[in-house]
Coordinates of C-alpha atoms in Angstrom, one line a residue:
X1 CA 38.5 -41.7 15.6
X2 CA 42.3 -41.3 14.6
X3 CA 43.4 -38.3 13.2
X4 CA 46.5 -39.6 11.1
X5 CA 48.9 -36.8 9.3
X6 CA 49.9 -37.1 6.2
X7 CA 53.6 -37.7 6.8
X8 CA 51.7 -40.5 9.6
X9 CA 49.9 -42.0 6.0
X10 CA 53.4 -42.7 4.1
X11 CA 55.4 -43.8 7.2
X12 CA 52.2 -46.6 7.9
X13 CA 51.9 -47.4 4.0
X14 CA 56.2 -48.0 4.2
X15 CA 55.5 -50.1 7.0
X16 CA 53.4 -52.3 5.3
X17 CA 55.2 -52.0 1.8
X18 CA 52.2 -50.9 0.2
X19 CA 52.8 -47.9 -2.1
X20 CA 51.2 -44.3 -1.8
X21 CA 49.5 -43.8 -5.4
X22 CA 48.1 -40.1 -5.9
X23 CA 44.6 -40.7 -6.8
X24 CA 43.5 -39.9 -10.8
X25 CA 42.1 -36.6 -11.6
X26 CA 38.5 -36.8 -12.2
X27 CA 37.5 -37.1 -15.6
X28 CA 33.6 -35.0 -14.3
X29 CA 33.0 -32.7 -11.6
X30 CA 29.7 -35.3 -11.4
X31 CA 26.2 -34.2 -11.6
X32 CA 25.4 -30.7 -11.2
X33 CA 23.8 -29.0 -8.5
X34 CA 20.0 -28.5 -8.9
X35 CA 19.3 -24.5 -9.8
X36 CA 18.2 -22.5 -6.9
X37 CA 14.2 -21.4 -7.3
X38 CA 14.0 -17.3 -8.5
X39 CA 12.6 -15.1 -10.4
X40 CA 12.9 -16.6 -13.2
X41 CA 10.9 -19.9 -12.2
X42 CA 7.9 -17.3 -11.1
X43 CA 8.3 -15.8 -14.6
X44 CA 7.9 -19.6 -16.4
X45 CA 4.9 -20.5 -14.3
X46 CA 3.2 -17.2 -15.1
X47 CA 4.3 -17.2 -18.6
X48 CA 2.7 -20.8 -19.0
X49 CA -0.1 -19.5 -17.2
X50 CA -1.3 -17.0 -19.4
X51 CA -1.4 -19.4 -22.3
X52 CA -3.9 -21.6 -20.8
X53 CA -7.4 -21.3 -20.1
X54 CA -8.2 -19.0 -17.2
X55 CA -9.7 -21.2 -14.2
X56 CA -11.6 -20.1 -12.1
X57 CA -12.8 -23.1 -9.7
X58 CA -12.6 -21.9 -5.8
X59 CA -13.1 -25.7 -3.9
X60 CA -15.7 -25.2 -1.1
X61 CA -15.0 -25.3 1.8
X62 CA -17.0 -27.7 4.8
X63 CA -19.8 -26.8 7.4
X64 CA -19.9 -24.5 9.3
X65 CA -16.7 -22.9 7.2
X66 CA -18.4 -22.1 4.6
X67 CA -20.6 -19.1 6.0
X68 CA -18.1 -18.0 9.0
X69 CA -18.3 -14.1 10.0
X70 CA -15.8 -12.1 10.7
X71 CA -15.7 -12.4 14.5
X72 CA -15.9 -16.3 14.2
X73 CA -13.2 -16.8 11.5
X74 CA -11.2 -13.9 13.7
X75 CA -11.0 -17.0 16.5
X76 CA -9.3 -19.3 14.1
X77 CA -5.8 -18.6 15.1
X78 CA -1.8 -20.4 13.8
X79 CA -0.2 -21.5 16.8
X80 CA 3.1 -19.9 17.6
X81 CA 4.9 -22.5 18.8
X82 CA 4.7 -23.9 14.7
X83 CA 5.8 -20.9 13.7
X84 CA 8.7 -21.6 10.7
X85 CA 11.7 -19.5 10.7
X86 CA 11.8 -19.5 14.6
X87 CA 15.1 -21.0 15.1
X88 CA 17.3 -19.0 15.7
X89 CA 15.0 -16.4 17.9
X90 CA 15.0 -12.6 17.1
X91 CA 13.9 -12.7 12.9
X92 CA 11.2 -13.5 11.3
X93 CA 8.6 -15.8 11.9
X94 CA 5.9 -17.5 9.2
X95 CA 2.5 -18.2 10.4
X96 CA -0.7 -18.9 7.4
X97 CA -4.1 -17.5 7.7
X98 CA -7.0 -20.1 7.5
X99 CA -9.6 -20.1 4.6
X100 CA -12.7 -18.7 5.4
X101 CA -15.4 -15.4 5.5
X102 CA -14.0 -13.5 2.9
X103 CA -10.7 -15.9 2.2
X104 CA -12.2 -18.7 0.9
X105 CA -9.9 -18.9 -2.4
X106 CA -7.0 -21.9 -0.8
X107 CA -3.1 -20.6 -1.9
X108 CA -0.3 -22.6 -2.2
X109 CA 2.7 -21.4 0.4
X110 CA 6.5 -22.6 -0.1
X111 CA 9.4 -22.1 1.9
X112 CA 12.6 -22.2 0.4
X113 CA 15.9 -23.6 1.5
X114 CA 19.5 -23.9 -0.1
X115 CA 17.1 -23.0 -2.9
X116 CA 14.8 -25.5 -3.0
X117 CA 11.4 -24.6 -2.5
X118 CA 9.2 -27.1 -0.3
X119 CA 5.2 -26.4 0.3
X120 CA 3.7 -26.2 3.2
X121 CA 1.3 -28.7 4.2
X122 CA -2.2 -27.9 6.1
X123 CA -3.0 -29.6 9.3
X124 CA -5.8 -28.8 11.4
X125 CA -2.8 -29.1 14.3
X126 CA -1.5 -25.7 13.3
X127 CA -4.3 -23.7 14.4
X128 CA -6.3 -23.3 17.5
X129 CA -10.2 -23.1 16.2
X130 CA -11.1 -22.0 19.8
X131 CA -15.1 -23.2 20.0
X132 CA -15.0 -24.1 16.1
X133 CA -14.3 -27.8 16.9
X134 CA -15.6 -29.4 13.6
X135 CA -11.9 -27.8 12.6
X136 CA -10.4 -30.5 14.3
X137 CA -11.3 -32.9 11.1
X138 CA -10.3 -30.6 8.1
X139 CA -8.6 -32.6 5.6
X140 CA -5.2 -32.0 4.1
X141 CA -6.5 -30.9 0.9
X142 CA -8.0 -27.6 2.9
X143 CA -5.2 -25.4 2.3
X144 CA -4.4 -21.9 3.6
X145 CA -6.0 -18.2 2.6
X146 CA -2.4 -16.5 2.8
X147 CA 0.2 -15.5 5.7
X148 CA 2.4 -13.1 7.3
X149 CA 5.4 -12.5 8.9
X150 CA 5.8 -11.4 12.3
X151 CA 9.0 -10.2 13.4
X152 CA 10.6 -7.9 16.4
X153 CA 9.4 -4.9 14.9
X154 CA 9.1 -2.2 18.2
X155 CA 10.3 -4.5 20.6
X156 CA 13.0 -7.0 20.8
X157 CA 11.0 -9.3 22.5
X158 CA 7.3 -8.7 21.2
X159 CA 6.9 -10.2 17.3
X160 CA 4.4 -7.5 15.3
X161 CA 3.1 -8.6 12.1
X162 CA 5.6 -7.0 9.8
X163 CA 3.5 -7.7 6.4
X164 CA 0.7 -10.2 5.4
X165 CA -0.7 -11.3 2.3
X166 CA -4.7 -12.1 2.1
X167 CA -7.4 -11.4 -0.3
X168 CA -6.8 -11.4 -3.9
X169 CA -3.7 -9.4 -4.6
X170 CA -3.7 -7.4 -1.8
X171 CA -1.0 -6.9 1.0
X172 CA 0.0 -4.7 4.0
X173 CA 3.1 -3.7 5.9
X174 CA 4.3 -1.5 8.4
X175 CA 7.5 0.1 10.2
X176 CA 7.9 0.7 13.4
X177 CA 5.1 2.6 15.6
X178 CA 2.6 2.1 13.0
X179 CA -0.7 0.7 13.3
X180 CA -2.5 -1.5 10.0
X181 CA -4.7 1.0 8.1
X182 CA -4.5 1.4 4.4
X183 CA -3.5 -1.9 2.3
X184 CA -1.7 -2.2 -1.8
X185 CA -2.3 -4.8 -4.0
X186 CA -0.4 -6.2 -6.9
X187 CA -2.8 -4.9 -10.3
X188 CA -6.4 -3.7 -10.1
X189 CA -7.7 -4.3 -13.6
X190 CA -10.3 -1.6 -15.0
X191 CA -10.6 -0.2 -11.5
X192 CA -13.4 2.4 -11.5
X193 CA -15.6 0.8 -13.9
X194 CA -18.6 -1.9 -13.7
X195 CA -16.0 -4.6 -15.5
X196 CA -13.6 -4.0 -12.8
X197 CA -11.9 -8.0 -11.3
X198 CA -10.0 -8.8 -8.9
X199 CA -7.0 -10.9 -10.1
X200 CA -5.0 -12.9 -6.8
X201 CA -1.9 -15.0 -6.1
X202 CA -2.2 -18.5 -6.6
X203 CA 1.2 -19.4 -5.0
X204 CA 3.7 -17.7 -2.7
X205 CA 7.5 -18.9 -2.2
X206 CA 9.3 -17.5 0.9
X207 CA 12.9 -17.8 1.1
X208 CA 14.0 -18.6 4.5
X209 CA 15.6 -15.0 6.2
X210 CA 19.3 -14.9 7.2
X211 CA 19.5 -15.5 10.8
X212 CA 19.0 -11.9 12.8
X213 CA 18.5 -10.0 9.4
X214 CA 15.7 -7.8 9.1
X215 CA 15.0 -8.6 4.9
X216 CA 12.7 -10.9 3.7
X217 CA 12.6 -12.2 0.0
X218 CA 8.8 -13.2 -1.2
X219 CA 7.8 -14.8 -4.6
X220 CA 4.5 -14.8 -5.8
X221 CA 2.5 -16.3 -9.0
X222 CA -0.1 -13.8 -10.2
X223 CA -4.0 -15.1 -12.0
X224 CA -6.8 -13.3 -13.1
X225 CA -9.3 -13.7 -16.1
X226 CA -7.3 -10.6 -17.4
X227 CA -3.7 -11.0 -16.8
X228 CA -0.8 -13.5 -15.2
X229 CA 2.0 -12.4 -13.5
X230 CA 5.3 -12.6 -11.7
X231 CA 6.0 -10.6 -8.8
X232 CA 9.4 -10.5 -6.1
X233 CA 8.9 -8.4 -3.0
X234 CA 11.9 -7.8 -0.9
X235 CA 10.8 -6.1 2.4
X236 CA 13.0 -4.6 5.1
X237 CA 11.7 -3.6 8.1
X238 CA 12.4 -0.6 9.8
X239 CA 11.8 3.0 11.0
X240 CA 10.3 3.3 8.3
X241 CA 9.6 -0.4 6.0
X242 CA 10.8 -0.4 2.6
X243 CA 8.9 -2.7 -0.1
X244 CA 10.9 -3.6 -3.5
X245 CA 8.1 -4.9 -6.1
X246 CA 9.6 -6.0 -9.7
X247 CA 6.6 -7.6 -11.2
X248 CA 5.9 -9.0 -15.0
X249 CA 2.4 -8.6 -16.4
X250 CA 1.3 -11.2 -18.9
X251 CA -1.9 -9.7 -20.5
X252 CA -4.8 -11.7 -21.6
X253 CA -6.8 -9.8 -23.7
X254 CA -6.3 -6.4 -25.3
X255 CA -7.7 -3.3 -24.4
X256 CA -7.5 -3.5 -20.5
X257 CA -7.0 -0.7 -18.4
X258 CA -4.8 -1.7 -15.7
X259 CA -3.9 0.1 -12.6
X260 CA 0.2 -0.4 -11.4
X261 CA 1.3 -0.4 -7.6
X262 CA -2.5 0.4 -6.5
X263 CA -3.3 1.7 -3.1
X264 CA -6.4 0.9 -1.5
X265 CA -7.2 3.1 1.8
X266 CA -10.7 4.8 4.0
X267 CA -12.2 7.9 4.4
X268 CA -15.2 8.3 5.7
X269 CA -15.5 11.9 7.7
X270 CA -12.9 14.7 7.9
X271 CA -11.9 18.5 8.5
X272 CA -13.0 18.9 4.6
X273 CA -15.7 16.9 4.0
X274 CA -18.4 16.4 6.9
X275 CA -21.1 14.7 4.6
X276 CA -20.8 11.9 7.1
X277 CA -20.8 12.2 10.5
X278 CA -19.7 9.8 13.3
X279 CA -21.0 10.6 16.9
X280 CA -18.4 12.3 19.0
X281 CA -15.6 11.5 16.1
X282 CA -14.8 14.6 14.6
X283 CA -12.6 12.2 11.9
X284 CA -12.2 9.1 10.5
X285 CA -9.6 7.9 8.0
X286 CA -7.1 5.9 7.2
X287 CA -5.5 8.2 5.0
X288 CA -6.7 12.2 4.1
X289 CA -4.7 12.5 1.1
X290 CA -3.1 11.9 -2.3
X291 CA 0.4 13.1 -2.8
X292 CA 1.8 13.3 -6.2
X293 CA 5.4 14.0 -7.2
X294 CA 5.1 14.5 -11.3
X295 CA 7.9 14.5 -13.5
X296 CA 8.3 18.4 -13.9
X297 CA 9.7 18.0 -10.1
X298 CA 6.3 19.3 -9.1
X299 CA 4.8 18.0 -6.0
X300 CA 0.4 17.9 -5.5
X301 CA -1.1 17.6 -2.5
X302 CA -5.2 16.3 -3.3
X303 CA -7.3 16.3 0.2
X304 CA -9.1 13.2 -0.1
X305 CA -13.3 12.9 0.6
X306 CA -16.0 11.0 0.7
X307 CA -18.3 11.9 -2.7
X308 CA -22.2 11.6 -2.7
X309 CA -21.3 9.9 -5.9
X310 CA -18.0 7.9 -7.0
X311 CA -15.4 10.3 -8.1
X312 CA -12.4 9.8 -10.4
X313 CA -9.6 12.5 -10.9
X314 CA -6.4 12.0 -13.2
X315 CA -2.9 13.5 -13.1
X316 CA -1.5 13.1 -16.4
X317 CA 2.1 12.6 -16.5
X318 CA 5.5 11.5 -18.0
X319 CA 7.7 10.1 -15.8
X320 CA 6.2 10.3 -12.8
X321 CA 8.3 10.4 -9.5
X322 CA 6.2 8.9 -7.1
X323 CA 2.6 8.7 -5.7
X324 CA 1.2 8.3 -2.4
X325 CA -2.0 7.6 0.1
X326 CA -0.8 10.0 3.1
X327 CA -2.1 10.5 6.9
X328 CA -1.0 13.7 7.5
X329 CA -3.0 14.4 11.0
X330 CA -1.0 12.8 13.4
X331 CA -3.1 14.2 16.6
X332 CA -5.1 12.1 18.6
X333 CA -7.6 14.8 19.1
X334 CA -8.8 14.9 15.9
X335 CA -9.9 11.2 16.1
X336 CA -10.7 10.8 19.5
X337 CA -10.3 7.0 19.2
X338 CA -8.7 4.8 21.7
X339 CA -9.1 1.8 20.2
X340 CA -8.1 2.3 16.9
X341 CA -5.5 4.9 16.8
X342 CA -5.7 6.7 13.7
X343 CA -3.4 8.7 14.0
X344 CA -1.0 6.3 13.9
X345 CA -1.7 4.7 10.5
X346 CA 0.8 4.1 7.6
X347 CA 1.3 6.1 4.8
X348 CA 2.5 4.4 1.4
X349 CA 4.4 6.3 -0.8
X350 CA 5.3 4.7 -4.4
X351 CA 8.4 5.5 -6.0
X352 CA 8.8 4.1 -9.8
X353 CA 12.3 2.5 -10.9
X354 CA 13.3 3.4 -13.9
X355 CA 10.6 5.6 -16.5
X356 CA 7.3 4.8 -16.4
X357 CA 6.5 6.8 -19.6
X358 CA 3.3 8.5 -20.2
X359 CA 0.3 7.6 -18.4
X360 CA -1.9 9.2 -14.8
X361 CA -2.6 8.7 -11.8
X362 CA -6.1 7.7 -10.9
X363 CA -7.6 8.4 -7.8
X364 CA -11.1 6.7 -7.3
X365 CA -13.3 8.0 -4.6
X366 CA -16.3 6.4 -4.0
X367 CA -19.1 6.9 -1.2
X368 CA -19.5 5.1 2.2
X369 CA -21.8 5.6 5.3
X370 CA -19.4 3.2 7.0
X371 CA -15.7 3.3 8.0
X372 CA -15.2 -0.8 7.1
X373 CA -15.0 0.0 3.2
X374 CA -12.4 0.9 1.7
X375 CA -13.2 3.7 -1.0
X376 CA -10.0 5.0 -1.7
X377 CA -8.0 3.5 -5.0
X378 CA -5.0 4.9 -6.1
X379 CA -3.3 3.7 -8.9
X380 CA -0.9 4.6 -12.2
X381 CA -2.5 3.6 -15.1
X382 CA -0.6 3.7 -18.4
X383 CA -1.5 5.5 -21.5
X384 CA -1.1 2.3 -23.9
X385 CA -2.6 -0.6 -22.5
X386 CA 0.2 -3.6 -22.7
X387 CA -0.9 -6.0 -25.4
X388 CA -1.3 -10.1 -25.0
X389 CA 1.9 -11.8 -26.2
X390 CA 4.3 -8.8 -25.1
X391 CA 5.1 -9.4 -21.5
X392 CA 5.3 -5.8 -19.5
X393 CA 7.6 -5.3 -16.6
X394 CA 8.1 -3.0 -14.1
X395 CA 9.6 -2.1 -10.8
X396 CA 8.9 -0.2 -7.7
X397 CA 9.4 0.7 -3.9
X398 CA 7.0 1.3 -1.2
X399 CA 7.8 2.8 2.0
X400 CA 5.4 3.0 4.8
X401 CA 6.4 5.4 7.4
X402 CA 4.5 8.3 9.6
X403 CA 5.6 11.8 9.0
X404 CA 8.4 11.1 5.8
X405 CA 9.7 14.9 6.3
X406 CA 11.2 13.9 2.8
X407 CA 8.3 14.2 0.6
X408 CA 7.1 17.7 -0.4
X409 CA 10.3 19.3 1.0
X410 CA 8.8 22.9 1.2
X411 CA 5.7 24.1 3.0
X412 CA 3.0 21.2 3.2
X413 CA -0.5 21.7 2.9
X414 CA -1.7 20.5 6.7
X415 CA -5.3 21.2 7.0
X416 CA -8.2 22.4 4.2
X417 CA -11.7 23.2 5.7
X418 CA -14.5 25.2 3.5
X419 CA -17.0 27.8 4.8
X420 CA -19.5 30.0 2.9
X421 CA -17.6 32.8 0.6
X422 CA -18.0 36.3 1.6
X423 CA -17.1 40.0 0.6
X424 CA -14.9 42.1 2.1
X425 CA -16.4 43.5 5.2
X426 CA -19.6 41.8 4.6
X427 CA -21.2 39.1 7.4
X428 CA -23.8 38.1 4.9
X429 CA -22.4 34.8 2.8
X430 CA -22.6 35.4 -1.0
X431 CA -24.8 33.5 -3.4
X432 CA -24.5 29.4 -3.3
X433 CA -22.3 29.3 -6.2
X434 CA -19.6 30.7 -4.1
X435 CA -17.3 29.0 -1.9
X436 CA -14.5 29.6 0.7
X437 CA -11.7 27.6 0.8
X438 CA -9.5 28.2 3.7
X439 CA -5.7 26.1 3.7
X440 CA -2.9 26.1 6.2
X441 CA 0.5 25.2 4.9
X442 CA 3.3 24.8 7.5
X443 CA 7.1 23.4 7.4
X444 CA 10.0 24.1 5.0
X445 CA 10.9 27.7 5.3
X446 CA 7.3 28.6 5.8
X447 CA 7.9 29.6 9.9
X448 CA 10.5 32.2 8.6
X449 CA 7.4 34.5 7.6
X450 CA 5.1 34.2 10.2
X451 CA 5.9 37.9 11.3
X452 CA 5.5 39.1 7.5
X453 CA 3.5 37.0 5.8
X454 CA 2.6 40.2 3.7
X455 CA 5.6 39.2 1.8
X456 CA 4.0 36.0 0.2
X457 CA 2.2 35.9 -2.7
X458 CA -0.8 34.0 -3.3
X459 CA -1.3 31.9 -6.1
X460 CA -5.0 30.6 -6.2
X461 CA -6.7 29.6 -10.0
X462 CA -9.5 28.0 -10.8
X463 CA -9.7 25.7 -14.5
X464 CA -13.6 27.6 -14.6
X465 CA -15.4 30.3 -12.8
X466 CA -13.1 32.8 -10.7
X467 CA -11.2 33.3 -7.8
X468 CA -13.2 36.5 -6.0
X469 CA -10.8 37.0 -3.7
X470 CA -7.6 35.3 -1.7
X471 CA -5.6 36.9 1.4
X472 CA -2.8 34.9 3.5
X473 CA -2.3 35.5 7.6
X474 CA 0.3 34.1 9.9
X475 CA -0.7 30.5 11.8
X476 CA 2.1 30.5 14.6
X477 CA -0.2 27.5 15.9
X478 CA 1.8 25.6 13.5
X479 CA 4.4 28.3 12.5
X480 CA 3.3 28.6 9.3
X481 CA 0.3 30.5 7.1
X482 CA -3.7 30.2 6.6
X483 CA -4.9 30.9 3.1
X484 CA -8.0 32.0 2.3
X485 CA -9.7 32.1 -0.9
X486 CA -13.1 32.3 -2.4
X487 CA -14.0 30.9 -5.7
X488 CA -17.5 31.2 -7.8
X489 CA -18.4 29.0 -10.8
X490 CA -22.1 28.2 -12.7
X491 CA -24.2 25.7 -10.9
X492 CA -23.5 22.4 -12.2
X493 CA -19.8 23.0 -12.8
X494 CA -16.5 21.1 -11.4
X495 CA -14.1 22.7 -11.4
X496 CA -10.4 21.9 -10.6
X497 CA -8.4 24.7 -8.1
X498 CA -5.5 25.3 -7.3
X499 CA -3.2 26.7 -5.1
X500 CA 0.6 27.4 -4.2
X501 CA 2.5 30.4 -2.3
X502 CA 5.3 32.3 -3.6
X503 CA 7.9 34.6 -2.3
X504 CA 9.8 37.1 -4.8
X505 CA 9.4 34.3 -7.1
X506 CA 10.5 31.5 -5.2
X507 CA 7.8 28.2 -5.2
X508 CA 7.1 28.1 -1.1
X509 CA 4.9 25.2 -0.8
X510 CA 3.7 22.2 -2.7
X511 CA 0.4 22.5 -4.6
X512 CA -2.6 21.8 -3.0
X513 CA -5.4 20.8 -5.8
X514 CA -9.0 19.8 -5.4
X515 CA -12.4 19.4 -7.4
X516 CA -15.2 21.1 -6.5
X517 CA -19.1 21.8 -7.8
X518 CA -21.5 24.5 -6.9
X519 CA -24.6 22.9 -5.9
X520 CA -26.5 22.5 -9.0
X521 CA -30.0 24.5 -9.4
X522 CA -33.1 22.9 -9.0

């Protein structure tokens, strides 16, 4: 190729005695480029959506796929080496999940590029089916369940799943030394209730990452028989992994009671609630509590349990700060589980953008005699269910992290444990309708009266019944203080305590607030 100057151009042109003519200004710039895919296209398609008929058609899927387990669809694995987003090494990388066992529901999964979006299509060649050979002949139409990305989240050479998406609405994601435990989903729609459903993404659009970046920008078309929406999830991964949601509800019917940035986590057995028992674990739970940070700047700690029978609580509020599903036990010993590492599960704390207005937040327990269900929902529901026709948008952040020394920036409540309630000098327990609480609150300036904790105050109450008695000692095992306190109440009852310290009128702690019933009398 010859590179010619343009002083080279006119002395050649002269040469010749050919003229140099500056070329005419164009009278168009030509066609314009093709708008990149947002937002804005997730908001049409859900929009659109909600104005049709709600289908609800799932295709089925072939022999033996139809009726996998767990352990069988388990060996259905994506091969790495099609990975997308692999070139350049050291981001993310896309693999899908297959359909099957509880995924049979196929999804839709884009990429885009330069902003154009581009789905992915299913071949049985991206995934190893291990001894599931009849895999090998899956048509094109089979479609995947959901996916994830995996990217170098505690190692630079070792790619964790960073967050998935799989099931319905729901979707997990983790920061670094964290182990998959509790999981969110989009909307639960009259959670709690026997007309609860289970709306799910019918599409997903991925943009492809900046090379070596550690944010990922997801798109995502919500269905359901109640509601469409829209949903953008911008994740970075970290110490601790941040989730941005900004989502837009179309409703479907009036009258629902829906249930924004919901949390879905386990407990089966802990230090406060031994109704179940596990063999030589002493504990078992994915999360032990609800943390609530209200809008009078307030911030509730509710030990979570495992019911005989479902229970709901609400915390009504304006403006709420944030919610969360916490693991505050962080010691091995108290799970005893090599395998599964409790003590190294997520928590998800929610933190609203902008005002939420009035509404609660509604925490659904419900009983298990197994640690595989989830029966844990956490959720903010509104006070005016939004109406069909009036589209209802909101925004959010989830961050998953361990310890988040952040929230509840005075004393914490670290362990509750309950014992029969008895009098002052007395080794006989009092009548059934009395109950010990005992609560040991540690951090923030807490450690400061360990050698005079006769300068706190107690602050117990009780919304029925009475508190008989409360007394704080020092806990240098966690430099900080054990409460105890002993509340009565009529058989039958529930009643809602709580409980806070105080020094020379200055809030200590958080407050730490549970339900409880006196057995009832037979």
């Amino acid at each position: 190729m010859i590179d010619l100057t343009r002083r080279q151009m006119i002395g050649a042109l002269a040469a010749t005695g050919a003229q140099l003519v500056a070329p005419a200004r164009a009278q168009s710039a030509g066609p314009n480029p093709a708008p990149k895919f947002g937002y804005d296209d997730v908001l049409q398609r859900a929009r659109d959506l909600a104005a049709a008929p709600f289908e609800d058609v799932v295709p089925r899927l072939p022999t033996p796929f139809d009726s996998l387990t767990f352990d069988s669809w388990r060996q259905i694995r994506y091969r790495e080496d099609h990975a997308l987003f692999s070139n350049p090494p050291g981001g993310f990388r896309l693999a899908t999940f297959h359909r099957g066992f509880l995924f049979p529901r196929p999804v839709t999964v884009n990429t885009i590029r330069d902003g154009i979006p581009a789905p992915i299509p299913y071949s049985p060649a991206l995934f190893d089916f291990g001894a599931l050979k009849a895999g090998e002949a899956l048509g094109v139409n089979t479609g995947f369940a959901g996916f994830r990305l995996n990217f170098p989240v505690n190692d630079p050479h070792v790619y964790d799943e960073a967050i998935s998406f799989l099931g319905a609405s729901y979707f997990r994601f983790l920061g670094r030394d964290q182990q998959y435990g509790l999981s969110a989903r989009a909307l639960c729609v009259e959670a709690g209730t026997n007309r609860e459903t289970f709306p799910f993404f019918r599409e997903f659009w991925i943009e492809t990452p900046t090379a070596g970046g550690n944010r990922a920008v997801i798109y995502a078309l919500l269905d359901g028989e109640a509601a469409t929406g829209a949903y953008r999830f911008d994740l970075a991964v970290g110490q601790e992994s941040t989730l941005d949601v900004k989502a837009t509800i179309f409703p479907r019917r009036a009258g629902v009671k829906f249930g924004m940035a919901p949390l879905t986590s386990m407990y089966l057995t802990g230090e406060n609630d031994r109704r179940v028992r596990d063999g030589f674990r002493e504990e078992l739970h994915d999360s032990d509590g609800l943390l609530i940070h209200n809008g009078a700047e307030e911030w509730l700690w509710r030990p979570l349990g495992n019911p005989p029978r479902e229970r709901l609580s609400y915390f009504l509020d304006h403006n709420m700060r944030g919610f969360g599903l916490l693991q505050r036990d962080r010691t091995f010993e108290s799970y005893q589980d090599l395998d599964l590492a409790y003590q190294n599960r997520p928590s998800y704390f929610v933190e609203p953008s902008g005002d939420w207005g009035d509404g609660s937040v509604e925490l659904i327990e419900l009983p298990t005699q197994d640690e595989t269900n989830d029966n844990i929902v956490a959720s903010w529901t509104p006070a005016t269910p939004p109406e069909p026709g009036k589209p209802f948008a909101f925004a959010y952040r989830i961050t998953a992290g361990l310890d988040m020394p952040r929230l509840a920036p005075n004393g914490r409540a670290v362990h509750t444990f309950e014992a029969p309630a008895r009098a002052l000098g007395s080794a006989e327990p009092e009548d059934a309708n009395a109950k010990r609480f005992i609560v040991d609150f540690a951090g923030g300036d807490l450690a400061y009266f360990v050698n005079d904790p006769g300068q706190v105050e107690v602050v117990a109450t009780t919304s029925r019944g009475r508190v008989l008695r409360s007394n704080v000692i020092a806990n240098p095992h966690i430099e900080g203080l054990r409460v105890f306190f002993d509340v009565s109440a009529k058989p039958g009852d529930t009643v809602d305590l709580r409980l806070f310290l105080r020094a020379k009128g200055r809030t200590l702690t958080e407050t730490w607030t549970l339900p409880w019933s006196p057995p009832s009398a037979t």
